[in-house]
Amino acid sequence: MLPDKHGRYGPYGGRFVPETLMPALLELEEAYRRISRDKEFKDEVAWYLKDYVGRPTPLYFARHLTEALGGPQIYIKREDLAHTGAHKINNTLGQGLLARRMGKKRIIAETGAGQHGVATATVAALLGQECDIFMGTEDIRRQRLNVIRMRLLGARVIPVESGSCTLKDAMNEAIRDWVTNVRHTHYVLGSVGGPHPYPMIVRDFQSVIGQEAKAQLHRVTGRLPQCLVACVGGGSNAMGLFHAFYQDPVRFVGVEAAGHGLKSGHHSATLVAGSTGVLHGAFSYLLQDPWGNIQEAHSLAPGLDYPGVGPEHSFFKDSGRAEYVAVTDKEALEGFQLLSETEGILPALESSHAVAYLKKLAPQYGPDDLIIVNLSGRGDKDVDAVAQALEVSGEAH
Amino acid sequence: MKRIDATFKRLKKRGEKALIPFITAGDPDLATTKALALEMAEKGADLLELGIPFSDPLADGPTIQAASCRALKVGTHLQEVLKLAGELRQETEIPLILMGYYNPILQYGLEHTAQEARRLGVDGFIIPDLPLEEAGPWRKAAVAAGLATIFLAAPTSGAARITKAGRLTRGFLYYVSVTGITGARQALPADLVAALKEVRSLVKCPLAVGFGISTPDQVKGLAPYVDGVVVGSAIVQRVAILQGPELIKEVGEFIASLKEPLRGK
Ligand SMILES: Cc1ncc(COP(=O)(O)O)c(C=O)c1O
């Protein structure tokens, strides 16, 4: 199974980091290989996932959405019901426990939507770790509620004012902090990007999503799905859903953010519209200008507002194992409304991208076909932004 | 690359140590960079490091981040930095080292970058996000062009990696003085001299130290243990606040004061 010993997925991945961090990455890789095989550690992770996170999350047959779309049977993997409201906790819990085993007393993380920051702060509170979260000032403005949640959990939120003041810049700053404090700090990277071994570690901790979904669907229908759909920011919820089905004849669709439209230049569709290069320690697809400077991404969904993507997705794209598409802010908002109104579930704006693409997929399938869509998070954090975009009033009249 | 080796040899014979100043090319514009480079060469710099600006300089502190930003704002890119190096080469024989992140070099093309750099008179490259493990393809292009690839060693590296870096590096080994990012510091780590002594015992090539060094006193304290000292942020800070002839004069005087403790007795 990939990655190879250089942390490569085909040509993608690797470890393009300052020398100061190389020993830490090698140490992390070694520790992860040793600890993740340890039965006690596995039991510990499993126990927390069940009793603390609330796993397994349901695989819900969305009857009304299925009827509304008039095609295949839609099953929703309810990561929004995991503790803290998104899939991010699967990874932060695993890495938090790993950090504890490695004797690192402080954890840091970058965050865009704030979901990964909240999930990291949560685990830090649970495990008694010191916690600093780097967050772009633009995202702090957009995701106030999550900033407050992190502070209530005892984390420090460190505003990042460089570049576009969003996720990419928060990640730069987290890496700079890690370079400085590497001896006693573990960096809890939030998606399947960054230098090896992160894409592997995060994928492994998130792959519980697909393992559960596969067993759950089999229990109910006795079958494999025809297709899996998930949104792709860095790509962790998508990889987490896909991975258990890697060897199966199942179509993978990753949905990126087309923002104001691919032609507008204001989007985050790294795989659909980007080119290959090195960002944040990995060779992968990214958004860049002709001189190799990283371009600012745009999406209404802060968790997708990132100009890079995990290297294994780049490998999946080139090999054809997965296909990647993009939907606009406007389409995502329609997806948000569709799920809210048909099923009584407010999806995160990120997840709304995956829901929105179901409209385009449905006509390609018949009533016997099964599709699993990953509902990576709940929409509470986005209510302000959605209300503004859809002009929903919160006033008395 | 020959120029780098010859410089260290010449200095050694004289019992001198190298002063290696860093500035970001295009900060605030390429004409100023050229004037600064020539002034620094005149006032005592032995090798010059020119930064290629990049949007996401993750090994750099606020000072060099801001310089990179200013340079990008006026549209500076790799091709222009190479052209600037070519112009400098018409006027000085000082070794020229380009310091830049990997992606711009990768996009311009590894071989294209190396061949152009050589043609224009560049002597070496420092690529801070290209550790030994990933450097193969670039080294091949650099070796073919006769360019030095200067590797870094850090306080976290450990003896085995330092030895390996010392074997693979060309020109000199760049020891990062602090566990951290670039930026002028009031005080250097207490164990720095001990660390430099250890590195010295592990590698045969010339050894330079950088990151955080900002005063003639600090330079003086380190000089006995190294072959060269890199000073970056402390110069870039001056570029950030001064302009025109005043900037050139101030930087020239600063270079002279940094070189003083490096001259042989
Ligand atoms: C709810 C939700 N979904 C998706 C994402 C995107 O990340 P990834 O592509 O790694 O799943 C985020 C990121 O913050 C998120 O909060």
XYZ file of C-alpha atoms in Angstrom, chain A residues 28-167:
140
model
C 6.989 10.949 13.934
C 7.015 8.366 11.174
C 8.929 5.892 13.295
C 6.756 6.509 16.360
C 3.571 6.196 14.319
C 4.645 2.891 12.779
C 5.489 1.498 16.189
C 2.593 2.903 18.207
C -0.160 2.372 15.635
C 0.589 -1.367 15.649
C 0.379 -1.550 19.418
C -2.779 -3.301 20.581
C -3.169 -1.125 23.647
C -3.048 2.005 21.502
C -5.591 0.612 19.062
C -7.925 -0.282 21.913
C -7.484 3.160 23.393
C -8.370 4.883 20.112
C -11.335 2.576 19.617
C -12.616 3.241 23.127
C -12.457 7.016 22.748
C -14.041 6.861 19.292
C -16.971 4.936 20.697
C -17.595 6.450 24.104
C -16.308 9.973 23.536
C -16.809 10.734 19.844
C -20.003 8.685 19.582
C -18.934 6.351 16.788
C -20.080 4.631 14.761
C -21.863 7.563 13.200
C -25.094 6.527 11.473
C -25.368 5.697 7.804
C -28.743 7.241 7.159
C -30.980 6.345 4.236
C -32.184 9.736 3.022
C -35.595 8.812 1.683
C -36.825 12.328 1.031
C -33.639 13.464 -0.617
C -33.712 10.290 -2.711
C -37.254 11.108 -3.800
C -36.398 14.719 -4.488
C -33.492 13.708 -6.719
C -35.460 10.950 -8.433
C -32.535 8.648 -9.150
C -30.334 6.423 -7.007
C -30.796 5.642 -3.319
C -28.869 8.183 -1.287
C -27.223 7.183 1.964
C -25.707 9.864 4.166
C -22.685 9.149 6.359
C -23.413 11.302 9.380
C -20.012 12.685 10.388
C -21.934 15.788 11.437
C -23.104 13.745 14.425
C -19.594 13.043 15.663
C -18.597 14.982 18.769
C -17.747 18.610 17.854
C -19.811 18.316 14.677
C -17.404 17.180 11.989
C -15.121 14.357 10.919
C -12.070 16.304 12.102
C -12.199 14.723 15.573
C -11.316 11.259 14.179
C -7.898 12.620 13.270
C -7.291 14.947 16.211
C -8.140 12.231 18.696
C -5.712 9.822 17.046
C -2.951 12.409 16.827
C -3.593 13.678 20.363
C -3.178 10.166 21.742
C -0.122 9.680 19.544
C 1.400 12.928 20.845
C 0.806 11.767 24.402
C 2.615 8.512 23.693
C 5.467 10.477 22.148
C 5.754 12.567 25.290
C 4.870 15.886 23.595
C 3.075 18.119 26.049
C 1.961 20.839 23.648
C -0.068 20.523 20.475
C -0.635 23.113 17.765
C -2.864 23.206 14.711
C -3.933 25.364 11.807
C -7.605 25.886 11.161
C -9.767 27.349 8.416
C -13.401 26.713 9.201
C -12.444 26.372 12.822
C -13.681 22.771 12.853
C -10.197 21.314 12.984
C -9.218 23.915 15.571
C -12.211 23.039 17.720
C -11.526 19.322 17.341
C -7.882 19.846 18.320
C -8.760 22.082 21.269
C -11.294 19.492 22.393
C -8.750 16.697 22.437
C -6.206 18.941 24.158
C -8.735 19.640 26.905
C -9.542 15.954 27.173
C -5.915 14.860 27.379
C -4.598 17.819 29.375
C -2.343 19.170 26.624
C -1.359 22.784 26.082
C -2.912 23.962 22.822
C -2.339 26.822 20.356
C -4.459 27.211 17.227
C -3.381 29.340 14.257
C -6.223 30.951 12.351
C -6.312 33.589 9.620
C -7.990 36.845 10.600
C -10.387 36.524 7.651
C -11.505 33.127 8.953
C -11.748 34.459 12.519
C -14.213 36.992 11.167
C -16.180 34.354 9.262
C -16.210 31.700 11.983
C -16.677 33.650 15.207
C -18.599 30.881 16.882
C -15.754 28.419 16.490
C -13.247 30.973 17.808
C -15.329 31.237 20.953
C -15.633 27.467 21.219
C -11.840 27.053 21.030
C -11.307 29.671 23.720
C -13.907 28.063 25.969
C -12.024 24.800 25.554
C -8.905 26.455 26.914
C -6.957 26.853 23.672
C -5.178 30.002 22.590
C -6.318 31.261 19.186
C -3.427 32.996 17.453
C -4.569 35.363 14.676
C -2.573 35.163 11.446
C -2.388 38.298 9.348
C -0.069 37.320 6.521
C -1.064 36.657 2.893
C -4.761 36.073 2.371
C -5.324 35.678 6.126
C -6.903 32.264 5.581
C -6.032 28.592 5.949
